[in-house]
GROMACS .gro file of C-alpha atoms in nm:
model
  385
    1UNK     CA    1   1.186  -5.751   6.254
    2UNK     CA    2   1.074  -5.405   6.182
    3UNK     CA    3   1.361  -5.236   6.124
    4UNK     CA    4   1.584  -5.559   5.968
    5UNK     CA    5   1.279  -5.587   5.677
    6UNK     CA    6   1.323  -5.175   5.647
    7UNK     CA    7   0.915  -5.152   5.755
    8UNK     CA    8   1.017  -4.812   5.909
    9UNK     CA    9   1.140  -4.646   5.574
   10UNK     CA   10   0.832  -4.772   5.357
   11UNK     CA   11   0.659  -4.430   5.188
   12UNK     CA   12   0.305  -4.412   5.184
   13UNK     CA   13   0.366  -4.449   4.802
   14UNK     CA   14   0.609  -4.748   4.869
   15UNK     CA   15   0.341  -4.903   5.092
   16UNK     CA   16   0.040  -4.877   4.888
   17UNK     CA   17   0.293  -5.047   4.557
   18UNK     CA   18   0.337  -5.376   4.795
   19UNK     CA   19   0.010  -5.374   4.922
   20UNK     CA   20  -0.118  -5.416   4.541
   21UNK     CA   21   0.108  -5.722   4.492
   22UNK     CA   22  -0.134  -5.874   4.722
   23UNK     CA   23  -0.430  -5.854   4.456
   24UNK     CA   24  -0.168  -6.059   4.213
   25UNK     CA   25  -0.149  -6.452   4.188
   26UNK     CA   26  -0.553  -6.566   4.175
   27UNK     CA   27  -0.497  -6.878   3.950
   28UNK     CA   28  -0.207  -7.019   4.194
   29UNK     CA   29  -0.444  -6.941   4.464
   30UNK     CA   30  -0.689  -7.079   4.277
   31UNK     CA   31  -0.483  -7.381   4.242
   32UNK     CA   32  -0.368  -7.434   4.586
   33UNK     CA   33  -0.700  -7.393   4.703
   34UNK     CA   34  -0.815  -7.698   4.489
   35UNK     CA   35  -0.533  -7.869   4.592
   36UNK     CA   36  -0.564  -7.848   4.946
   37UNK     CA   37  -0.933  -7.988   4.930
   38UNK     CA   38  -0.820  -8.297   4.730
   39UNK     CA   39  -0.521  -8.395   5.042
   40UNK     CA   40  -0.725  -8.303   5.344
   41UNK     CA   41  -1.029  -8.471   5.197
   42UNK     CA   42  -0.812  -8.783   5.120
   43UNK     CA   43  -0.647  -8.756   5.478
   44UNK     CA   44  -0.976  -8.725   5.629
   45UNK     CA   45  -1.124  -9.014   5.429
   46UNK     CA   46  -0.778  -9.254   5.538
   47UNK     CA   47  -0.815  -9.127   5.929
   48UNK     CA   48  -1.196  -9.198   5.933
   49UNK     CA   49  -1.215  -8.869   6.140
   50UNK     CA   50  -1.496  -8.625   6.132
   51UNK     CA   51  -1.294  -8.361   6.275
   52UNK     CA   52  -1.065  -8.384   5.956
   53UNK     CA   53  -1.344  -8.360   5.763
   54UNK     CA   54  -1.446  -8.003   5.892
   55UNK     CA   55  -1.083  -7.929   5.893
   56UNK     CA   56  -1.105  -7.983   5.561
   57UNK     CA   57  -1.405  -7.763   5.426
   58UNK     CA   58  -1.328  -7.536   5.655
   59UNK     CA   59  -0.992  -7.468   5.466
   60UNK     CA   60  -1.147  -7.519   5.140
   61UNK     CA   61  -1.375  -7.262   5.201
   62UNK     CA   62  -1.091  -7.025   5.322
   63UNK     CA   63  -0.940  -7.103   4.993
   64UNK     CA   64  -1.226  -7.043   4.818
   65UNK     CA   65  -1.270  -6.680   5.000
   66UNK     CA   66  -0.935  -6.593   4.953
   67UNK     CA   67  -0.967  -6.593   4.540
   68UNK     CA   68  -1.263  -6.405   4.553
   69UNK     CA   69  -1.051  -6.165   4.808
   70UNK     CA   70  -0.780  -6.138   4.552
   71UNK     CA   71  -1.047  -6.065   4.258
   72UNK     CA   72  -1.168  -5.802   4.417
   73UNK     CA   73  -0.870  -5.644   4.547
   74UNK     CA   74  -0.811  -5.634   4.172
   75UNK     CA   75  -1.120  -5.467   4.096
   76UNK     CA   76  -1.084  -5.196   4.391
   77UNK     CA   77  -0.744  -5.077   4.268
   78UNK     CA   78  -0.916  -4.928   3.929
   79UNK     CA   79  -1.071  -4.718   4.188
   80UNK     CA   80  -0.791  -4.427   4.236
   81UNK     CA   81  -0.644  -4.258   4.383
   82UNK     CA   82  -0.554  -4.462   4.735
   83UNK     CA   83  -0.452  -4.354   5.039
   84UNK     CA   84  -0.231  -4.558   5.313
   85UNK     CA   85  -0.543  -4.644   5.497
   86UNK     CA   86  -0.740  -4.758   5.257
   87UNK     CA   87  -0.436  -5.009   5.142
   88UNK     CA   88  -0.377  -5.053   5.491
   89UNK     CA   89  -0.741  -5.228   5.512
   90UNK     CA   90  -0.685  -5.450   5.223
   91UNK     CA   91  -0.330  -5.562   5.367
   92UNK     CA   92  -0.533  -5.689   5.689
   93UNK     CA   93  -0.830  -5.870   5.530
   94UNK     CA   94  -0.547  -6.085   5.246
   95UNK     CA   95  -0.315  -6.116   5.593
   96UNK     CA   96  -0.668  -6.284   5.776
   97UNK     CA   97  -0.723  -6.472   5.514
   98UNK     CA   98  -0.377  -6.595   5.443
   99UNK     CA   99  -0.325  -6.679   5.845
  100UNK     CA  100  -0.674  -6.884   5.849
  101UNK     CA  101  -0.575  -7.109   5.534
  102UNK     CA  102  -0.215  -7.173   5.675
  103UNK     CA  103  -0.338  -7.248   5.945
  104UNK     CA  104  -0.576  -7.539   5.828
  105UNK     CA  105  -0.231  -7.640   5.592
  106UNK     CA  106  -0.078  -7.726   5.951
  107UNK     CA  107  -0.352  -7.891   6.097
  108UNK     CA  108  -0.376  -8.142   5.778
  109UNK     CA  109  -0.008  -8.120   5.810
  110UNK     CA  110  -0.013  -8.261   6.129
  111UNK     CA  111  -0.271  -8.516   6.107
  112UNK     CA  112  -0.105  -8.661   5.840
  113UNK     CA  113   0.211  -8.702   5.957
  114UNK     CA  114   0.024  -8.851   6.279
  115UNK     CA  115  -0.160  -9.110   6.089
  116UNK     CA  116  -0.073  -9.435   6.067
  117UNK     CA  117  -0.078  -9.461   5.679
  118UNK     CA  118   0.268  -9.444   5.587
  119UNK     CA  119   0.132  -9.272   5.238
  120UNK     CA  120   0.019  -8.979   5.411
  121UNK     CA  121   0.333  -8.850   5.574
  122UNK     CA  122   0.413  -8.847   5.197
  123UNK     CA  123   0.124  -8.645   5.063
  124UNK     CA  124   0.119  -8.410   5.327
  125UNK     CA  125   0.474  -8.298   5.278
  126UNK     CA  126   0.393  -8.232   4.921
  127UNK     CA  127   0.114  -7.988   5.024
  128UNK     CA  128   0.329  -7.783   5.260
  129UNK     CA  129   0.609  -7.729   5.045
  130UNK     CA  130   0.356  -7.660   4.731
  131UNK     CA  131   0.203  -7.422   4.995
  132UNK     CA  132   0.506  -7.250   5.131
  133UNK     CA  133   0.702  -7.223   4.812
  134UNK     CA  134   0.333  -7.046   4.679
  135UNK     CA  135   0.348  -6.806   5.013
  136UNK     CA  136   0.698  -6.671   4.957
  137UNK     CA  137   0.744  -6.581   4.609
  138UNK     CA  138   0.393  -6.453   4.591
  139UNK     CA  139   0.355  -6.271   4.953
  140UNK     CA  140   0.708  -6.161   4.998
  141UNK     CA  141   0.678  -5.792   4.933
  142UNK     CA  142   0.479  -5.841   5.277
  143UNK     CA  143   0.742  -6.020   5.455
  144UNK     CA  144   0.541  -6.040   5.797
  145UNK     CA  145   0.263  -6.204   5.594
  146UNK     CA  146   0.473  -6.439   5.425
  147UNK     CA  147   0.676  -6.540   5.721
  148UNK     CA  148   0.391  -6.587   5.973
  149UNK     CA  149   0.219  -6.796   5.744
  150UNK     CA  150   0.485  -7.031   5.656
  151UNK     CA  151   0.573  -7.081   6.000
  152UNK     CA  152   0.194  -7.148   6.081
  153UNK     CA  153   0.185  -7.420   5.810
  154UNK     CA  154   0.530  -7.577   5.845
  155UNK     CA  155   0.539  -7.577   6.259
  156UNK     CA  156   0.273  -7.860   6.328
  157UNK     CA  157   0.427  -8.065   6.067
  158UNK     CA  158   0.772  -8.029   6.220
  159UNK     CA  159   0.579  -8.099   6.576
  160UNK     CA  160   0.428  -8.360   6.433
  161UNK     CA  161   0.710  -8.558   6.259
  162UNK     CA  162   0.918  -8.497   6.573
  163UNK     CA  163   0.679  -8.651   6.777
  164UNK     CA  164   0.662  -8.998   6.613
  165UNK     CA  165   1.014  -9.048   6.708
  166UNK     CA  166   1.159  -9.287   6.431
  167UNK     CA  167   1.510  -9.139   6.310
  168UNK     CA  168   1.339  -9.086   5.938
  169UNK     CA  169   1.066  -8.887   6.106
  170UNK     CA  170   1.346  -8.644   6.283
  171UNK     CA  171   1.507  -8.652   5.979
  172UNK     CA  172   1.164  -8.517   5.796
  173UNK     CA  173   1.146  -8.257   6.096
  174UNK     CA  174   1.488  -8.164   6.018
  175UNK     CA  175   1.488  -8.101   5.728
  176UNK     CA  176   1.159  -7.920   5.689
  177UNK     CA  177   1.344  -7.667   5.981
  178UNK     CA  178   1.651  -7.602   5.768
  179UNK     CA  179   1.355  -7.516   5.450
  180UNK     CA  180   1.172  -7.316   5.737
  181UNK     CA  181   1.472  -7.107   5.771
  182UNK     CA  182   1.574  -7.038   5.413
  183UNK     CA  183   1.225  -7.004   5.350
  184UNK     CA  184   1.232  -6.678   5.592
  185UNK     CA  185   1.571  -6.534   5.478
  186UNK     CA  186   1.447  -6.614   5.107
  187UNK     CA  187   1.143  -6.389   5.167
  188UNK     CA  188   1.357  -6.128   5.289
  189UNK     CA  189   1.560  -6.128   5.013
  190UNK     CA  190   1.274  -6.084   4.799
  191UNK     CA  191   1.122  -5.821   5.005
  192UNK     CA  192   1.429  -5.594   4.953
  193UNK     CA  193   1.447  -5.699   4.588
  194UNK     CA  194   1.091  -5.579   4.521
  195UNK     CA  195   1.122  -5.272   4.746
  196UNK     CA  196   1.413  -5.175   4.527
  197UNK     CA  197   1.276  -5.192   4.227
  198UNK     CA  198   0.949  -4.989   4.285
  199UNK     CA  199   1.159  -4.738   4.478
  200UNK     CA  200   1.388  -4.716   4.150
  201UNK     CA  201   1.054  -4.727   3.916
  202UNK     CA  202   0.899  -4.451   4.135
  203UNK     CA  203   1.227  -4.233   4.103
  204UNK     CA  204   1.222  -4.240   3.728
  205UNK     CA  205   0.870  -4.149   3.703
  206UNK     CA  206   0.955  -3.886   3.953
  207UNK     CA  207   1.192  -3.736   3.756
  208UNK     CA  208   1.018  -3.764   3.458
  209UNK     CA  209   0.748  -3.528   3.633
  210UNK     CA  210   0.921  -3.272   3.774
  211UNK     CA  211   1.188  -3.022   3.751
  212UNK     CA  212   1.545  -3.158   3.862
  213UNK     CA  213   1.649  -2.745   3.938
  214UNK     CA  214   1.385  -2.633   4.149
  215UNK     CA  215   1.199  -3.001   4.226
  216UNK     CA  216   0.791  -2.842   4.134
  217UNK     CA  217   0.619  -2.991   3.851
  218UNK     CA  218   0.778  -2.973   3.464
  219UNK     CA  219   0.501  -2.946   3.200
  220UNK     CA  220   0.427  -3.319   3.215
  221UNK     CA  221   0.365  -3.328   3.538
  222UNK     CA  222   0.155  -3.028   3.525
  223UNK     CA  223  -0.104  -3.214   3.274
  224UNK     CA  224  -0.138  -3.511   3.554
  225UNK     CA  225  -0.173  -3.313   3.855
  226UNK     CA  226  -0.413  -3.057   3.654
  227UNK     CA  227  -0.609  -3.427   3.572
  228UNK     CA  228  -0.618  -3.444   3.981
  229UNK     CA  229  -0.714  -3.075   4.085
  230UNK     CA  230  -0.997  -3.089   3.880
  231UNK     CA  231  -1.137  -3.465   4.022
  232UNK     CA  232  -1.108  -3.229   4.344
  233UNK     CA  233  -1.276  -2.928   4.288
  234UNK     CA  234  -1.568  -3.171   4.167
  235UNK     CA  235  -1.852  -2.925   4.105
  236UNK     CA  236  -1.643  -2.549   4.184
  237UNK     CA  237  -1.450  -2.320   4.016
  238UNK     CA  238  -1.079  -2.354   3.979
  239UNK     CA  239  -0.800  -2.116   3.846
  240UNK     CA  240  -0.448  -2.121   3.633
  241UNK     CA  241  -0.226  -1.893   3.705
  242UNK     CA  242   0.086  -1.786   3.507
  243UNK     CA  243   0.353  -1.594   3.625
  244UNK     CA  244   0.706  -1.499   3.519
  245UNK     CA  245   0.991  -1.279   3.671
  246UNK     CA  246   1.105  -0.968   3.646
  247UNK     CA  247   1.428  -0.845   3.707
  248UNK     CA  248   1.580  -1.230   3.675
  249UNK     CA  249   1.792  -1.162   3.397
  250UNK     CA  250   2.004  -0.856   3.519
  251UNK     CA  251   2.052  -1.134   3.844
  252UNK     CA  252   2.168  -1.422   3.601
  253UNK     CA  253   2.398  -1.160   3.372
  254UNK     CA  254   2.534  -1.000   3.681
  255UNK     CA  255   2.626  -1.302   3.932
  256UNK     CA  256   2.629  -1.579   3.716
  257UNK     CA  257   2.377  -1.888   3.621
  258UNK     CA  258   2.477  -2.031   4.007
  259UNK     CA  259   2.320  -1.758   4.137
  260UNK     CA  260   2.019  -1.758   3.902
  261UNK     CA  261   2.010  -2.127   3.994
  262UNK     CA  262   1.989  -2.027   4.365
  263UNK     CA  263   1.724  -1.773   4.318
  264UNK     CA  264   1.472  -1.977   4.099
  265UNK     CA  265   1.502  -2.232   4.406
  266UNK     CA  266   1.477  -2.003   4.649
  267UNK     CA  267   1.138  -1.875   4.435
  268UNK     CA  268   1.040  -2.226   4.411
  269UNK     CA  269   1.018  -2.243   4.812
  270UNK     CA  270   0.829  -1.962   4.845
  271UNK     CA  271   0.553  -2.084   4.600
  272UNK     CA  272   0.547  -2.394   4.778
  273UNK     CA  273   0.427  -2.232   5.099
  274UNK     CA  274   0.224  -1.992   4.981
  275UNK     CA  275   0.005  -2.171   4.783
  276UNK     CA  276  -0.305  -2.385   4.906
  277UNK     CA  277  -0.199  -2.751   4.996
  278UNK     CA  278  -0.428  -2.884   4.706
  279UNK     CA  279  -0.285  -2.661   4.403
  280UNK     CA  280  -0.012  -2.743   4.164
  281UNK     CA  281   0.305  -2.554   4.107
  282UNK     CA  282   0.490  -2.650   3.803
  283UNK     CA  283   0.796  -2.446   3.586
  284UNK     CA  284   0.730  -2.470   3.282
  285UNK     CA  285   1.026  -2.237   3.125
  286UNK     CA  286   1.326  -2.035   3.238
  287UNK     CA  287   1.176  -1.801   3.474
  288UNK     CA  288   0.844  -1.924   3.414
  289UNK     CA  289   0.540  -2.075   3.604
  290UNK     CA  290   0.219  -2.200   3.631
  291UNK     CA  291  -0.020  -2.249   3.942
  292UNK     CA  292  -0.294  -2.460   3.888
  293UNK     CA  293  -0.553  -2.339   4.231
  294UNK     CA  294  -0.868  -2.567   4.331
  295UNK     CA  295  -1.141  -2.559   4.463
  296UNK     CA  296  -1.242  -2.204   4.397
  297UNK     CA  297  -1.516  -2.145   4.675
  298UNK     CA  298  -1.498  -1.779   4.708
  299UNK     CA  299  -1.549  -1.513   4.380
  300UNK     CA  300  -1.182  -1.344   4.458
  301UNK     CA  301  -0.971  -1.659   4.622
  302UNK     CA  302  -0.812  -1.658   4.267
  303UNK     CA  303  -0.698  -1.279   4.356
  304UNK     CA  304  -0.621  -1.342   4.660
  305UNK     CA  305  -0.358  -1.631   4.584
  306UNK     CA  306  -0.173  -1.413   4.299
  307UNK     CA  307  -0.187  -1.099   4.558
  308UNK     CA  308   0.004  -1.360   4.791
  309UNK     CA  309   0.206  -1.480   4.521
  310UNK     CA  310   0.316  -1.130   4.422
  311UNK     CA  311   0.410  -0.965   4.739
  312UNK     CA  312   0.604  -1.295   4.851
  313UNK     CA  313   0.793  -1.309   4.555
  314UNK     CA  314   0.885  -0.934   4.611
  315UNK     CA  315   1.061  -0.981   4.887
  316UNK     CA  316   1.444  -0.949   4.923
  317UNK     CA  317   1.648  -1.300   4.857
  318UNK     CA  318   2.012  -1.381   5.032
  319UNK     CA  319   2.191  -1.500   4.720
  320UNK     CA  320   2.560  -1.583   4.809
  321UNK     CA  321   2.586  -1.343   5.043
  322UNK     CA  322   2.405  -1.027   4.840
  323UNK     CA  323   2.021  -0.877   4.858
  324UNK     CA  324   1.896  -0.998   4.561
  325UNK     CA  325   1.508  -0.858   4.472
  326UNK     CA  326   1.291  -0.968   4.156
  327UNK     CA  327   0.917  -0.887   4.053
  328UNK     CA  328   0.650  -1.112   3.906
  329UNK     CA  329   0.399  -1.032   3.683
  330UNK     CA  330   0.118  -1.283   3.695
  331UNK     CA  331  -0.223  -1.340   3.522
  332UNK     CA  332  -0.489  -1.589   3.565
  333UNK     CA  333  -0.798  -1.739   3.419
  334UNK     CA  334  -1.083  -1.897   3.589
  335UNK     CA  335  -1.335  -2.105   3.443
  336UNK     CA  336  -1.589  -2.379   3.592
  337UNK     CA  337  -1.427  -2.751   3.598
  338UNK     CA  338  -1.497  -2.987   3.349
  339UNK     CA  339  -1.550  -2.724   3.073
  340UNK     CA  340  -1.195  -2.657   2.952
  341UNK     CA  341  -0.845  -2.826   2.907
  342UNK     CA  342  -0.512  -2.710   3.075
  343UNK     CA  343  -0.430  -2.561   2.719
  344UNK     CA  344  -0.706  -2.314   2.671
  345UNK     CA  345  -0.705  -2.220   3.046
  346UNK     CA  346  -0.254  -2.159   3.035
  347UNK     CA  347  -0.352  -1.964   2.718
  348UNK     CA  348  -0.619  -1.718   2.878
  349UNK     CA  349  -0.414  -1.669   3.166
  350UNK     CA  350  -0.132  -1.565   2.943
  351UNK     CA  351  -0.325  -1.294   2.792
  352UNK     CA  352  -0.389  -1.164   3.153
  353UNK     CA  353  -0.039  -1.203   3.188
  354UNK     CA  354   0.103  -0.977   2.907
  355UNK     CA  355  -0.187  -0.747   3.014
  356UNK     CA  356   0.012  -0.699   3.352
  357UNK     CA  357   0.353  -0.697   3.212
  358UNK     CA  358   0.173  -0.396   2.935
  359UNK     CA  359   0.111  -0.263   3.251
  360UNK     CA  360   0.428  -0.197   3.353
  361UNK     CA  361   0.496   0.055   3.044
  362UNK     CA  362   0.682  -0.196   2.796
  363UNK     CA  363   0.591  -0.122   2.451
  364UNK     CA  364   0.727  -0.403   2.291
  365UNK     CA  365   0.496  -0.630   2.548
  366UNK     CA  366   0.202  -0.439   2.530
  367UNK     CA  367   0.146  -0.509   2.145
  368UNK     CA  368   0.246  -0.912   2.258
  369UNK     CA  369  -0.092  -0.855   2.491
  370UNK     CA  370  -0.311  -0.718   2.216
  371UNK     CA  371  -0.244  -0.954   2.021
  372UNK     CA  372  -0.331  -1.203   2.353
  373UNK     CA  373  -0.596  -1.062   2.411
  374UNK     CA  374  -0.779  -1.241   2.131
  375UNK     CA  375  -0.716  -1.582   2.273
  376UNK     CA  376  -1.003  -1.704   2.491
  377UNK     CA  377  -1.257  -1.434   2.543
  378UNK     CA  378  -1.505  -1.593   2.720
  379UNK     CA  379  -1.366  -1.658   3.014
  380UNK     CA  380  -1.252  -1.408   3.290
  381UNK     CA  381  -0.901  -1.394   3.277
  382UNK     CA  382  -0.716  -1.090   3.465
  383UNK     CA  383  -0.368  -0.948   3.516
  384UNK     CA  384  -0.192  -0.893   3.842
  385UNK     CA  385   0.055  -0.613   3.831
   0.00000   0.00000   0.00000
């Protein structure tokens, strides 16, 4: 079931996008709830059985619980980001709840179909379909949900039917089998629908965040995941660092943009593994990019990182078959979180930057970093060269 549903491909990101679909659909709940309490009270009241009775409070309070489930389940995902656990928990205590009420739809189900009132077979039917109908177009993004759950409500009313033995009653039974069954493929279809459509939303946003060339973070996406670094430093330090290359031009004039496409990837790769799991690498121009690093726990981790940066980027690339080598000059600011925008920060470490590329004897950039220099003087922004 597993792999014909496509469980085994669902991202955590794909995962935690169903899982909120559970938190959707409180009035019909609402409404089936209130439903359900007026048939099995009315079934219980025609069958004179106390057992009926509890069946039905029982259910109506399982109706009752599951809206207040769903409402907060709403409130919780304000509460972000979420992890696959976390969703994972919610997914089990809207699955108990959905199993438990199902379940008390069958056992009304049954009873009525059981009873000697020829009204109730009537009523009862009514109840499961409302029910089932409910359960599939609003639980299908979590197919095993869904399709446990109508099979828990419809089973003891095909049992049921079956069992009185009149050719309308197998007829009933019949019939609610064949609904059983599209019922199931219905939710799969569904499933696959839904799953298609967040996958398809998730790629647009994806590229709408990131750099198609080298696949870090494009200057949109560097404003979101700066919003996130700094929710994790919480009460520390954290860094920006801006780099670009040197040498990259001479590679792009002399074997062509393919290999200048090559080499920005291959540049892209490195930053990726040297960098702390928690930062954020974006390009943000040609040969240009910014490293957003935090938590800073130790005075020179900032240092450290563009030391790292610097001597990884240094070394010799394979580009089409040549020894390709660039340079980097990088500066960085660092300033306590909360207490400055991704703008100021880019712009102090910018300064640092042109201080590093002065560095390296160009006149034309030193007067760039005097002018620089100017920019944010406050905070401690230095050049690695």
């Amino acid at each position: 079931m597993s792999r014909r549903f496509g469980y085994g491909s669902e991202t955590d990101s794909l995962f935690i996008a169903l899982v909120d679909e559970l938190a959707t659909g409180l009035f019909p709940a609402a409404i089936m709830a209130a439903s359900y309490c007026g048939v099995a009270s009315f079934v219980a009241f025609k069958a004179q059985s106390p057992v009926l009775w509890v069946i039905a409070a029982t259910g109506t309070l399982i109706g009752a619980s599951k809206c207040l489930v769903k409402r907060r389940h709403q409130r919780a995902l304000r509460d972000r980001p979420w992890d696959r656990q976390r969703a994972a928990r919610w997914e089990i205590v809207n699955a108990a709840f959905t199993f438990g009420f199902a379940l008390q739809i069958g056992c009304v189900a049954a009873c009525g179909f059981l009873a000697a009132d020829p009204a109730l077979p009537v009523l009862v039917t009514g109840l499961v379909f409302g029910y089932c109908s409910g359960a599939v177009t609003r639980t299908a993004f979590r197919p095993r949900i869904a399709g446990i759950a109508i099979c828990i409500a419809t089973v003891p009313a095909i049992l049921a039917s079956a069992a009185r033995g009149d050719s309308t009653s197998i007829a009933i039974a019949t019939v609610f089998t064949v609904f059983l069954c599209g019922g199931l493929e219905t939710i799969r279809y569904l499933y696959l629908n839904t799953r298609r459509q967040i996958i398809l939303r998730h790629d647009m946003a994806t590229l709408a965040k990131n750099d198609p060339l080298t696949r870090l973070l494009n200057r949109l996406g560097l404003r979101e995941a700066f919003r996130a670094v700094l929710a994790e430093a919480g009460g520390n330090a954290i860094a920006v660092h801006c780099l670009d290359l040197d040498g990259f031009k001479p590679v792009n004039d002399q074997y062509g943009h393919a290999a200048g496409d090559e080499l920005l990837q291959a540049i892209a790769d490195r930053l990726r593994a040297v960098v702390p799991a928690k930062a954020a690498v974006a390009r943000v121009g040609g040969d240009e990019f910014v490293i957003v690093q935090g938590p800073i726990l130790q005075p020179d981790e900032a240092a450290h990182l563009a030391q790292r940066i610097d001597f990884a980027i240094a070394e010799p690339y394979l580009i089409q078959g040549r020894e390709v080598r660039v340079g980097t000059s990088i500066g960085f600011a660092t300033a306590p979180p909360g207490s400055l925008e991704l703008d100021p920060l880019m712009a102090a470490a910018d300064a640092a930057l042109y201080r590093a590329k002065a560095s390296k004897s160009d006149a034309t950039v030193r007067r760039a970093a005097k002018r620089a220099d100017s920019v944010l003087p406050g905070l401690h922004a230095n050049p690695v060269s």
